[in-house]
PDB file of C-alpha atoms in Angstrom:
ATOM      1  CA  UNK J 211     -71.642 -12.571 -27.564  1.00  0.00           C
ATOM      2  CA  UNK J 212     -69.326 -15.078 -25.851  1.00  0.00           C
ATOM      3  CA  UNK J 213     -69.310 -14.370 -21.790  1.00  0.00           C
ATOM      4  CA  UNK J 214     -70.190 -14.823 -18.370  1.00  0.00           C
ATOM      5  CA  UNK J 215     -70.791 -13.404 -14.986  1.00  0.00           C
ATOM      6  CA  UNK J 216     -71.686 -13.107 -11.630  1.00  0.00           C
ATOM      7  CA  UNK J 217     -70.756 -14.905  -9.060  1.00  0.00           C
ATOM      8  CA  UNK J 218     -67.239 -15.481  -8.907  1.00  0.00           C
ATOM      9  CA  UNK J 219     -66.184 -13.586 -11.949  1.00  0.00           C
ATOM     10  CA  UNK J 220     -67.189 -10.675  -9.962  1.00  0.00           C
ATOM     11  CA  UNK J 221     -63.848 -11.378  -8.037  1.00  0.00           C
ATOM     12  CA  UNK J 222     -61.502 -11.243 -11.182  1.00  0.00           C
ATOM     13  CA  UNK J 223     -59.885  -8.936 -13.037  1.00  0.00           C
ATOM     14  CA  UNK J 224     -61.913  -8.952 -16.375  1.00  0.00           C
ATOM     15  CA  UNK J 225     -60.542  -8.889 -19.770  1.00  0.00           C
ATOM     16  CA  UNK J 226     -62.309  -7.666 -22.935  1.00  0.00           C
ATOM     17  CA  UNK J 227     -61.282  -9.793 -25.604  1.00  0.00           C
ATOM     18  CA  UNK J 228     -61.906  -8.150 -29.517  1.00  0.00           C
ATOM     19  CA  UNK J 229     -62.314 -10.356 -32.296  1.00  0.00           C
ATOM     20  CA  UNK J 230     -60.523  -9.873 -35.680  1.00  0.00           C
ATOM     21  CA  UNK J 231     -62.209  -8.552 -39.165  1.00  0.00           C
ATOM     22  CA  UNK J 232     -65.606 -10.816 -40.110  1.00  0.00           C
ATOM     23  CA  UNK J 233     -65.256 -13.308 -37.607  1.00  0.00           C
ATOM     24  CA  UNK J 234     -66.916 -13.642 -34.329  1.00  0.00           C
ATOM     25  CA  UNK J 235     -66.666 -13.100 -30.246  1.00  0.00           C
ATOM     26  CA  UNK J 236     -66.600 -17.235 -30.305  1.00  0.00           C
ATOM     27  CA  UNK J 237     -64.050 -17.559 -32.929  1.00  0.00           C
ATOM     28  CA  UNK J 238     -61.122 -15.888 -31.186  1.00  0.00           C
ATOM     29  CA  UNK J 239     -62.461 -17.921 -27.900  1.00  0.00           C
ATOM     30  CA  UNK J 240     -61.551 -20.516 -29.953  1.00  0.00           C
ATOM     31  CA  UNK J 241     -58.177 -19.111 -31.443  1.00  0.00           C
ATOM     32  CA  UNK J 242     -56.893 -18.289 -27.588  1.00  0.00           C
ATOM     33  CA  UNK J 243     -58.209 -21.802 -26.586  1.00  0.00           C
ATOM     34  CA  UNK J 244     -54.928 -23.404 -28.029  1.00  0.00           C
ATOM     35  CA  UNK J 245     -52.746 -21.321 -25.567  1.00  0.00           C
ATOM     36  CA  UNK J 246     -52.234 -23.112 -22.193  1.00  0.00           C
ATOM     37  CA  UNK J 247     -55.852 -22.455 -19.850  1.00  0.00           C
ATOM     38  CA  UNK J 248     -53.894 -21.966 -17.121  1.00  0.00           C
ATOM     39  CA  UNK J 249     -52.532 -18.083 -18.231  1.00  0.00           C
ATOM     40  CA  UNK J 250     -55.177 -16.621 -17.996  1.00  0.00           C
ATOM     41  CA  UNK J 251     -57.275 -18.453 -15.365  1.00  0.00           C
ATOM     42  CA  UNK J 252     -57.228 -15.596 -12.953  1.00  0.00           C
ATOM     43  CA  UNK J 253     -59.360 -13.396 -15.477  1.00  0.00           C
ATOM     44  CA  UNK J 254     -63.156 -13.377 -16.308  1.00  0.00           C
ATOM     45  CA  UNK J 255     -62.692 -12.765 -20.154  1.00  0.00           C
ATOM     46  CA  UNK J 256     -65.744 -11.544 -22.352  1.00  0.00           C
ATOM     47  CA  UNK J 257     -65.926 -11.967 -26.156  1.00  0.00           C
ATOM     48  CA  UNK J 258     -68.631  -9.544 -27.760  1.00  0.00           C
ATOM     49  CA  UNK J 259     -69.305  -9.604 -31.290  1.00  0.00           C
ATOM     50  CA  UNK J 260     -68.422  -6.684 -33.239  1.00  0.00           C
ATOM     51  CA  UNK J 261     -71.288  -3.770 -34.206  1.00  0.00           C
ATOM     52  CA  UNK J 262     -71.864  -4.853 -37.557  1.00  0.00           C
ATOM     53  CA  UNK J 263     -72.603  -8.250 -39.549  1.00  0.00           C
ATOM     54  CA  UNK J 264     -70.007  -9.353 -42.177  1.00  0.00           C
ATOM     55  CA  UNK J 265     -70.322  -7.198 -45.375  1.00  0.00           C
ATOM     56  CA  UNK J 266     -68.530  -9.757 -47.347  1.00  0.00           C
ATOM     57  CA  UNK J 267     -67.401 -12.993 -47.330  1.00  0.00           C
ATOM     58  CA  UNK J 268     -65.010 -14.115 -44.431  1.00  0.00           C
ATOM     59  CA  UNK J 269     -61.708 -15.553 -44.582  1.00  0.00           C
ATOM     60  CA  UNK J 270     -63.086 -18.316 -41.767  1.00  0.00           C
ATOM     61  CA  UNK J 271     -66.085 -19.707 -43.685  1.00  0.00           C
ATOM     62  CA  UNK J 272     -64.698 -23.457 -44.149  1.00  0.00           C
ATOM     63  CA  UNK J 273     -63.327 -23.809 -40.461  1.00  0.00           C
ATOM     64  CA  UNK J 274     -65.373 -22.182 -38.095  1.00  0.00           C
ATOM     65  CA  UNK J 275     -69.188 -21.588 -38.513  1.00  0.00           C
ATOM     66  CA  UNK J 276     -70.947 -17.908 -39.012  1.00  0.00           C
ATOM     67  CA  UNK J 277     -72.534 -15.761 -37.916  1.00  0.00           C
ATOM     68  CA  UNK J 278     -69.618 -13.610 -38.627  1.00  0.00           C
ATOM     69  CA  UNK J 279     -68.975  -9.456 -37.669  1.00  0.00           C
ATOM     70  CA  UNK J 280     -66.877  -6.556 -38.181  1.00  0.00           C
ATOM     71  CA  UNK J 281     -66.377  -3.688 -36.155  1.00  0.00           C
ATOM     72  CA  UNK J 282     -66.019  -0.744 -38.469  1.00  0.00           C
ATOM     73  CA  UNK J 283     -64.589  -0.817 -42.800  1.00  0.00           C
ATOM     74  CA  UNK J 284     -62.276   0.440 -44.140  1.00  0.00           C
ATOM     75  CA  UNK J 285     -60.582   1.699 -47.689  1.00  0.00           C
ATOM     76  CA  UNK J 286     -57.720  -0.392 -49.197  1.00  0.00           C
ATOM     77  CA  UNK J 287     -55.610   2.013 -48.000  1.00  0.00           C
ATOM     78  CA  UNK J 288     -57.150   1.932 -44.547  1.00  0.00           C
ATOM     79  CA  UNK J 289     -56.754   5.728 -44.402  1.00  0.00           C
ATOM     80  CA  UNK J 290     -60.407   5.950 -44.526  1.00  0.00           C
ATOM     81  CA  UNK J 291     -62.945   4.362 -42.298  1.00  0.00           C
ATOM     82  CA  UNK J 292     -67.062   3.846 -41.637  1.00  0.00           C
ATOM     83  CA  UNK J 293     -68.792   3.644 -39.228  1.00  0.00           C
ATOM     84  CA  UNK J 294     -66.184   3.902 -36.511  1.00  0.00           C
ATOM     85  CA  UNK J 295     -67.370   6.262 -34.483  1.00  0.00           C
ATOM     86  CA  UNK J 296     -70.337   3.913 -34.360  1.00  0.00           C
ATOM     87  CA  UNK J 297     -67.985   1.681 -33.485  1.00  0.00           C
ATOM     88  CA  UNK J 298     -66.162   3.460 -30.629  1.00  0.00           C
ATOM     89  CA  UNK J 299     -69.483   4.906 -29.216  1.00  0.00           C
ATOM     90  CA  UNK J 300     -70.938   0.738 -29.236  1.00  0.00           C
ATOM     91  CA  UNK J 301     -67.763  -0.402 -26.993  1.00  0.00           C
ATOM     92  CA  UNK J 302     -68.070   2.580 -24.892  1.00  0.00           C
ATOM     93  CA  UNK J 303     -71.323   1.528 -23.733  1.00  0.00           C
ATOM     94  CA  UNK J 304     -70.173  -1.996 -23.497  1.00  0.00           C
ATOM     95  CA  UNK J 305     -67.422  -1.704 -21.489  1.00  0.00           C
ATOM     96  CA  UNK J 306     -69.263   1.230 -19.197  1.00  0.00           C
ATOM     97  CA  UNK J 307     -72.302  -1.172 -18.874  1.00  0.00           C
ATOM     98  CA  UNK J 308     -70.043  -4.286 -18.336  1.00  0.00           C
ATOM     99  CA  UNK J 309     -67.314  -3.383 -17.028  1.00  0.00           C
ATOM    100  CA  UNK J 310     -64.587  -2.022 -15.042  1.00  0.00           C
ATOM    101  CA  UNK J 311     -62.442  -3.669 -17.608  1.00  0.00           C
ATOM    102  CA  UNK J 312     -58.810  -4.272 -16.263  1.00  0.00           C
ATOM    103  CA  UNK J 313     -57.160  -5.195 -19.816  1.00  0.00           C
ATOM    104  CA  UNK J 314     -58.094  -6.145 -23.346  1.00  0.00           C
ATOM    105  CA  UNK J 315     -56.826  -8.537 -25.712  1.00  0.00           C
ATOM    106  CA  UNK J 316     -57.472  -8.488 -29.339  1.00  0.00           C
ATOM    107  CA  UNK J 317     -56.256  -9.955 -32.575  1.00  0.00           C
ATOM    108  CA  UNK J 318     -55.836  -8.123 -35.653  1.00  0.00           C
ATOM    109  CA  UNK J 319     -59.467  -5.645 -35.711  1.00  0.00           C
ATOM    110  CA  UNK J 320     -60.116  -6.133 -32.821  1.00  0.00           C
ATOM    111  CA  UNK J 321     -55.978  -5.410 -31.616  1.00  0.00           C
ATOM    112  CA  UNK J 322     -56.176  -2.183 -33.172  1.00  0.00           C
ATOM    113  CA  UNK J 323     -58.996  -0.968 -31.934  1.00  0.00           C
ATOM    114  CA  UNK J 324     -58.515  -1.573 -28.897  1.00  0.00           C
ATOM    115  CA  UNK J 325     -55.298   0.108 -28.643  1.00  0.00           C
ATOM    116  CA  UNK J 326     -56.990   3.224 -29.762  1.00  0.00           C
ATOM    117  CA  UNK J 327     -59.645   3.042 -27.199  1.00  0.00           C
ATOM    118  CA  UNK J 328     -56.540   2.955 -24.584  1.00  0.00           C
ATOM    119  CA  UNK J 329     -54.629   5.907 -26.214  1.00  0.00           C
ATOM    120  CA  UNK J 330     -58.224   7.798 -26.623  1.00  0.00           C
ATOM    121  CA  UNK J 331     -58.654   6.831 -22.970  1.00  0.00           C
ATOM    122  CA  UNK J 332     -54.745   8.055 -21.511  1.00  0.00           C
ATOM    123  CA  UNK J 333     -55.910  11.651 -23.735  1.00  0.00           C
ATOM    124  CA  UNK J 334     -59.115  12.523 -21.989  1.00  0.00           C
ATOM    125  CA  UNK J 335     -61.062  11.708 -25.210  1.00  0.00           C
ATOM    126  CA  UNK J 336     -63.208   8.991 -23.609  1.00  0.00           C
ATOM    127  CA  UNK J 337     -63.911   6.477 -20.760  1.00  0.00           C
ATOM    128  CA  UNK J 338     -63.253   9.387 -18.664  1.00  0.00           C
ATOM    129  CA  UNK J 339     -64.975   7.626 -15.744  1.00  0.00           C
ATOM    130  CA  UNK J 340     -63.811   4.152 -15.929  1.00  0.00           C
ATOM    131  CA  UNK J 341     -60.355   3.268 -14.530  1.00  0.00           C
ATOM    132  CA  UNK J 342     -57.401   3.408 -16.673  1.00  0.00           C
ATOM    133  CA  UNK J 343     -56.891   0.221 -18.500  1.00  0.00           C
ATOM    134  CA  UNK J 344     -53.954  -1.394 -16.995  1.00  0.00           C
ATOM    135  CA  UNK J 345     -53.257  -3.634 -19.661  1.00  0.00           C
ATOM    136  CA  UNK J 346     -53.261  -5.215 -23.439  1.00  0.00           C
ATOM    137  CA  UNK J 347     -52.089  -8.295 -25.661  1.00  0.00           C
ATOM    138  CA  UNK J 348     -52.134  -7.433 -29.238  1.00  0.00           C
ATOM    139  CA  UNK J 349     -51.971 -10.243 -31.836  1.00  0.00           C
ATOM    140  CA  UNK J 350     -51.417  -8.673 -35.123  1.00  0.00           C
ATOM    141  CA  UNK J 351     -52.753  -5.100 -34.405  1.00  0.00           C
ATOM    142  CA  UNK J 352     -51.632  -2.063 -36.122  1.00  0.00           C
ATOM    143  CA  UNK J 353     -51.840   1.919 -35.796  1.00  0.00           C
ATOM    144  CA  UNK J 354     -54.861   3.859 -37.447  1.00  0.00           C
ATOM    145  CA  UNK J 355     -52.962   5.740 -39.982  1.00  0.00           C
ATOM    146  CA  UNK J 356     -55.653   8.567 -40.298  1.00  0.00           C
ATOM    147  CA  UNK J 357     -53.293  11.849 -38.554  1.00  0.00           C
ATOM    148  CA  UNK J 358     -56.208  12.949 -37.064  1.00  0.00           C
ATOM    149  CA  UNK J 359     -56.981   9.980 -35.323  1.00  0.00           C
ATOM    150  CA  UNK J 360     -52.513   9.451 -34.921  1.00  0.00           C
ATOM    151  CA  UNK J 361     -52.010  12.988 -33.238  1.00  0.00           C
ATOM    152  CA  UNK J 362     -54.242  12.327 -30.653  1.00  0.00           C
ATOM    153  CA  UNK J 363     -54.353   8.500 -29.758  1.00  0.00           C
ATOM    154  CA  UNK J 364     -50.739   7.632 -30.372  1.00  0.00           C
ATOM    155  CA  UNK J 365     -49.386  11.108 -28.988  1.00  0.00           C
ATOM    156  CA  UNK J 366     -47.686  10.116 -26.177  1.00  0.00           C
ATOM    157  CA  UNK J 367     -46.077   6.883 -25.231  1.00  0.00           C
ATOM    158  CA  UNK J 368     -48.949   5.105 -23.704  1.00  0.00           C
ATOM    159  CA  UNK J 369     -48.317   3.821 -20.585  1.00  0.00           C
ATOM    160  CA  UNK J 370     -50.785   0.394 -20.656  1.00  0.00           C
ATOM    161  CA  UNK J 371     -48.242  -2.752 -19.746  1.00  0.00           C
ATOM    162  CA  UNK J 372     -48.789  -4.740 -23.210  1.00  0.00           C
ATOM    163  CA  UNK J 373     -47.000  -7.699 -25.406  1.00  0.00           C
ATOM    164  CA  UNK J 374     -47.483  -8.078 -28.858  1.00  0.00           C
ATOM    165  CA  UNK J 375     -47.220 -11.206 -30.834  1.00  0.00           C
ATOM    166  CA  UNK J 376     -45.731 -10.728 -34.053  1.00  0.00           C
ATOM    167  CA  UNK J 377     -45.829 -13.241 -36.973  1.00  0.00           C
ATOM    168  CA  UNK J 378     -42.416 -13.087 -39.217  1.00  0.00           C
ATOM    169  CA  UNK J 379     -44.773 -13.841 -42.408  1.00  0.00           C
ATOM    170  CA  UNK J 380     -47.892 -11.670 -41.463  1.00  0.00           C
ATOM    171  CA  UNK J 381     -48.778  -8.868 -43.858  1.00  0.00           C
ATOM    172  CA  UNK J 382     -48.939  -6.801 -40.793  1.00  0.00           C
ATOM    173  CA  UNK J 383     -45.476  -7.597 -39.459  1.00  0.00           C
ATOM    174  CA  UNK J 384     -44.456  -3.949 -40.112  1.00  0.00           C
ATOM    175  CA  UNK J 385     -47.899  -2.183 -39.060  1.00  0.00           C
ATOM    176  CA  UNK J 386     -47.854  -4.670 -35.769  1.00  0.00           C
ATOM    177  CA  UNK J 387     -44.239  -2.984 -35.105  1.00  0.00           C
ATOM    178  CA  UNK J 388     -45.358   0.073 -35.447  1.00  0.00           C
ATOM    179  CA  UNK J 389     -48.374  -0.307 -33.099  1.00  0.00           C
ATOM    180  CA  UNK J 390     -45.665  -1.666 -30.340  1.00  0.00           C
ATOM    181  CA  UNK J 391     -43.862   1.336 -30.446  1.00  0.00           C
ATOM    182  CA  UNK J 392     -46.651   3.468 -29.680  1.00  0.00           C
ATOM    183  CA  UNK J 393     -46.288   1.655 -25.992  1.00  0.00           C
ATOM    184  CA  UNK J 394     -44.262   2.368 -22.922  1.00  0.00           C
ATOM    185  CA  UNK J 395     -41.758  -0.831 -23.098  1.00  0.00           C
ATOM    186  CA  UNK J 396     -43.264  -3.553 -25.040  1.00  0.00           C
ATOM    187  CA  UNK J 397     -43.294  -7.160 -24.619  1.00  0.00           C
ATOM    188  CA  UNK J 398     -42.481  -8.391 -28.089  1.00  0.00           C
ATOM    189  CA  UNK J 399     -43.168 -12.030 -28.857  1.00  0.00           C
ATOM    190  CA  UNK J 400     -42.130 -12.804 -32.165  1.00  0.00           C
ATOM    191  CA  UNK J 401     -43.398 -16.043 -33.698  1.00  0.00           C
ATOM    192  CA  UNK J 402     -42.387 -17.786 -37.795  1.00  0.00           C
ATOM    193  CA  UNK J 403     -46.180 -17.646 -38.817  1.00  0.00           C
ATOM    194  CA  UNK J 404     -48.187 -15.558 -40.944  1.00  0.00           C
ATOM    195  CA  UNK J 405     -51.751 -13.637 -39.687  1.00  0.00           C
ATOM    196  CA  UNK J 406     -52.724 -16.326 -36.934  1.00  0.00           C
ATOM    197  CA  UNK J 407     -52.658 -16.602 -33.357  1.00  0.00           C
ATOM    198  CA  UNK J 408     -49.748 -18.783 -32.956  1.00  0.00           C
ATOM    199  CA  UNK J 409     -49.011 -21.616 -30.726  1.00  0.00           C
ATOM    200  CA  UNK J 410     -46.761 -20.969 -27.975  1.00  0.00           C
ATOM    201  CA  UNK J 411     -43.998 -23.385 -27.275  1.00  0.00           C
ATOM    202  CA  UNK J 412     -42.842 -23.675 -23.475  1.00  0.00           C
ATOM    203  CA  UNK J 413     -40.590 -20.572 -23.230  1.00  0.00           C
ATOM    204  CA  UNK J 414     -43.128 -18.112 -24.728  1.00  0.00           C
ATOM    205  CA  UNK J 415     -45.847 -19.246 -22.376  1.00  0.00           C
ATOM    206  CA  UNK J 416     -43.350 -19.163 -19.364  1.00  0.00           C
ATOM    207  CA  UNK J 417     -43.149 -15.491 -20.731  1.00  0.00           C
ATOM    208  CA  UNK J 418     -46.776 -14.475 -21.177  1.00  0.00           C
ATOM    209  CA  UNK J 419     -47.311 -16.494 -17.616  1.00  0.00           C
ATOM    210  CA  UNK J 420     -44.771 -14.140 -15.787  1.00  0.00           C
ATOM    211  CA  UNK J 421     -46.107 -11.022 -17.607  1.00  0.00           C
ATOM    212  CA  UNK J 422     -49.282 -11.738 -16.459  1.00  0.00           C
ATOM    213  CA  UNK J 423     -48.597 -13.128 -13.296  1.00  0.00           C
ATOM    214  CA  UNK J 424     -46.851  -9.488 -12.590  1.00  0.00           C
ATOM    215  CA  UNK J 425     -49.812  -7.784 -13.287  1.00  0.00           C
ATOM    216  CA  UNK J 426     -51.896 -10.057 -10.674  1.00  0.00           C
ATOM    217  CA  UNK J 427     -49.433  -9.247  -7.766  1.00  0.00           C
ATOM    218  CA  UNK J 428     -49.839  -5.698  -8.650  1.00  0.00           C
ATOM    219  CA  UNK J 429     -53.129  -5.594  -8.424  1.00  0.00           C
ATOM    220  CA  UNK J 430     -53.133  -7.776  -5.281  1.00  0.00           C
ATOM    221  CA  UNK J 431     -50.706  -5.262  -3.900  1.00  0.00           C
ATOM    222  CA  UNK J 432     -52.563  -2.202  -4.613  1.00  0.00           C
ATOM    223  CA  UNK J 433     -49.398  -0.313  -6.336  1.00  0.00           C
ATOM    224  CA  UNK J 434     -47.170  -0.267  -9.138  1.00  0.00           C
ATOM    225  CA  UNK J 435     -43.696  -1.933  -8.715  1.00  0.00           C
ATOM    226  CA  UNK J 436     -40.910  -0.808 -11.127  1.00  0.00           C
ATOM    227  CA  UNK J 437     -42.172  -1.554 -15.401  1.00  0.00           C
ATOM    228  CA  UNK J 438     -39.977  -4.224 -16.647  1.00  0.00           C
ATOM    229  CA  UNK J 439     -36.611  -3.024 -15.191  1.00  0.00           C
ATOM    230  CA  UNK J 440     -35.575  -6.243 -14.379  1.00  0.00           C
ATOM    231  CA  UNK J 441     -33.310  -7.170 -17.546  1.00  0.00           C
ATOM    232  CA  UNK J 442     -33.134 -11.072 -18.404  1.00  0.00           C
ATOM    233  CA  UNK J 443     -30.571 -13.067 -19.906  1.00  0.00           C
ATOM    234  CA  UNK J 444     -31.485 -15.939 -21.945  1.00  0.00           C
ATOM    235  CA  UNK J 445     -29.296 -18.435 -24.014  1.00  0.00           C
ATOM    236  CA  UNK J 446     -29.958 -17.265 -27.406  1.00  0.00           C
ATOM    237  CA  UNK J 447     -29.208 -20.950 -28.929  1.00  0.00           C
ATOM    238  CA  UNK J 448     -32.448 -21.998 -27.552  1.00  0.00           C
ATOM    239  CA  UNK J 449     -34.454 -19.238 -30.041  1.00  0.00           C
ATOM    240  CA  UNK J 450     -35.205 -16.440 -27.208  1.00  0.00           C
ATOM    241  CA  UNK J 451     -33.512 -13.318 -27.269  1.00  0.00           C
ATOM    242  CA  UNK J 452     -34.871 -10.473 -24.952  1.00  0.00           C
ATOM    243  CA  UNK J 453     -33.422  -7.124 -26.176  1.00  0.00           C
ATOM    244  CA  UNK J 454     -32.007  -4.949 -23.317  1.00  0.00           C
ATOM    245  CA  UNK J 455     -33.677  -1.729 -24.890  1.00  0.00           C
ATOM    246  CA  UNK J 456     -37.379  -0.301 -24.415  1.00  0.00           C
ATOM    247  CA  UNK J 457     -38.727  -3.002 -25.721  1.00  0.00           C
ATOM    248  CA  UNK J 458     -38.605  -6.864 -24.786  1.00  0.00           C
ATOM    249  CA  UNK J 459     -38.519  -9.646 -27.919  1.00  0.00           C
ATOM    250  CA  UNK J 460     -39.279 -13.149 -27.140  1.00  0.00           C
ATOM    251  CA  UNK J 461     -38.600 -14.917 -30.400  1.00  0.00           C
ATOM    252  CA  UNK J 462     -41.289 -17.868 -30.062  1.00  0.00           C
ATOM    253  CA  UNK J 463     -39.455 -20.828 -32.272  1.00  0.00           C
ATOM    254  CA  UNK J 464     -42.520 -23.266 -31.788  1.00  0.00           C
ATOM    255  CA  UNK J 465     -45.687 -21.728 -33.431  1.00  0.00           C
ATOM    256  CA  UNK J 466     -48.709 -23.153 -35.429  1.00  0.00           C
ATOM    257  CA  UNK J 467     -51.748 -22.028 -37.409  1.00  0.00           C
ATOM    258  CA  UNK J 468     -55.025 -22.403 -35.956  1.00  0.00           C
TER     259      UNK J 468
END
């Protein structure tokens, strides 16, 4: 595991940050490294390795060294899942022994599993006791497309501020859609690349800046001012469009593979 604390992380908002399928806690350090420091230097971020070594070999080997973990499988289809309640039970404990947690962030895996643990959370089914997570970044997440885990984790609009980069040529593209819509009005960031957590050029990071810096002065405040009802207009020749519907798109024109 990738962390810290004490001292003066005890004074931030934390983050738990969930790595992607057989990589590691340090590897998507790494992968958010390339994003300017200064976004999320308000936040004490921990990177925990997931549950279970790599079963196989991981799509990482020549750039970034093992060991490398997964947090649950899966079936081709992924319909069908092990060792995810394993899984579930594992970050429980983590985030009850380590926490509060105030948001997460996660990239592909670790993106969808940690919107379930906020939809599982806004139901009643768990983390009854810790505060409701205020927040999430998803980077190529996607829905659980098991109905029974659907009907209760995505069954209302969950309410979680959240932004979700989506890569035009990622083989989750549609899934990562999908998982945006299961959110109270999404921050869409759109980006040309495949599976990756993209680069972002000045406009996108003036974005995720202002997203996040509106979740600081809430916090700082103590309540909740009104969820992304201030519309922007933005010179669409530049590459940004923000949609005026119940979800925002940022189309990110600047974007490169790790």
């Amino acid at each position: 595991m990738v962390g810290g604390g004490g001292g003066e992380n005890e004074k931030k908002m934390k983050i738990l940050c969930l790595h992607g399928f057989r990589t590691s806690g340090s590897f998507i350090k790494k992968q958010i490294s390339k994003w300017d420091p200064s976004i999320f230097s308000q936040f004490h971020m921990e990177f925990p390795d997931g549950k279970f070594p790599a079963g196989g070999k991981s799509d990482i080997e020549s750039i970034f060294p093992p060991p490398y973990f997964e947090w649950f499988q899966f079936d081709k289809d992924f319909t069908e899942y092990t060792n995810l309640e394993e899984c579930i039970t594992y970050l429980t404990e983590y985030i009850i022994a380590n926490g509060p947690f105030d948001g997460f962030l996660g990239f592909s895996q670790g993106a969808t599993l940690s919107a379930l643990l906020i939809g599982y959370q806004a139901q009643g089914k768990l983390l009854k006791e810790h505060p409701p997570i205020k927040f999430f970044v998803s980077i190529s997440g996607s829905k659980f497309r098991d109905p029974s885990i659907c009907d209760v984790a995505y069954k209302d609009a969950i309410k979680a501020k959240s932004v979700h980069f989506i890569g035009e040529k990622d083989w989750l593209k549609i899934p990562s859609e999908e998982l945006a819509s299961a959110f109270e009005k999404p921050v869409i960031i759109r980006h040309p690349q495949g599976h990756t957590v993209p680069r972002l050029d000045e406009v996108s990071t003036g974005l995720l800046k202002n997203w996040v810096a509106e979740i600081v002065s809430e916090e700082k405040v103590g309540v909740s001012v009104c969820e992304h009802e201030r519309k922007q207009e933005v010179d669409t020749t530049k590459g940004v469009e923000i949609n005026k519907g119940n979800a925002e798109t940022i189309e990110v024109v600047e974007a490169g593979k790790f």
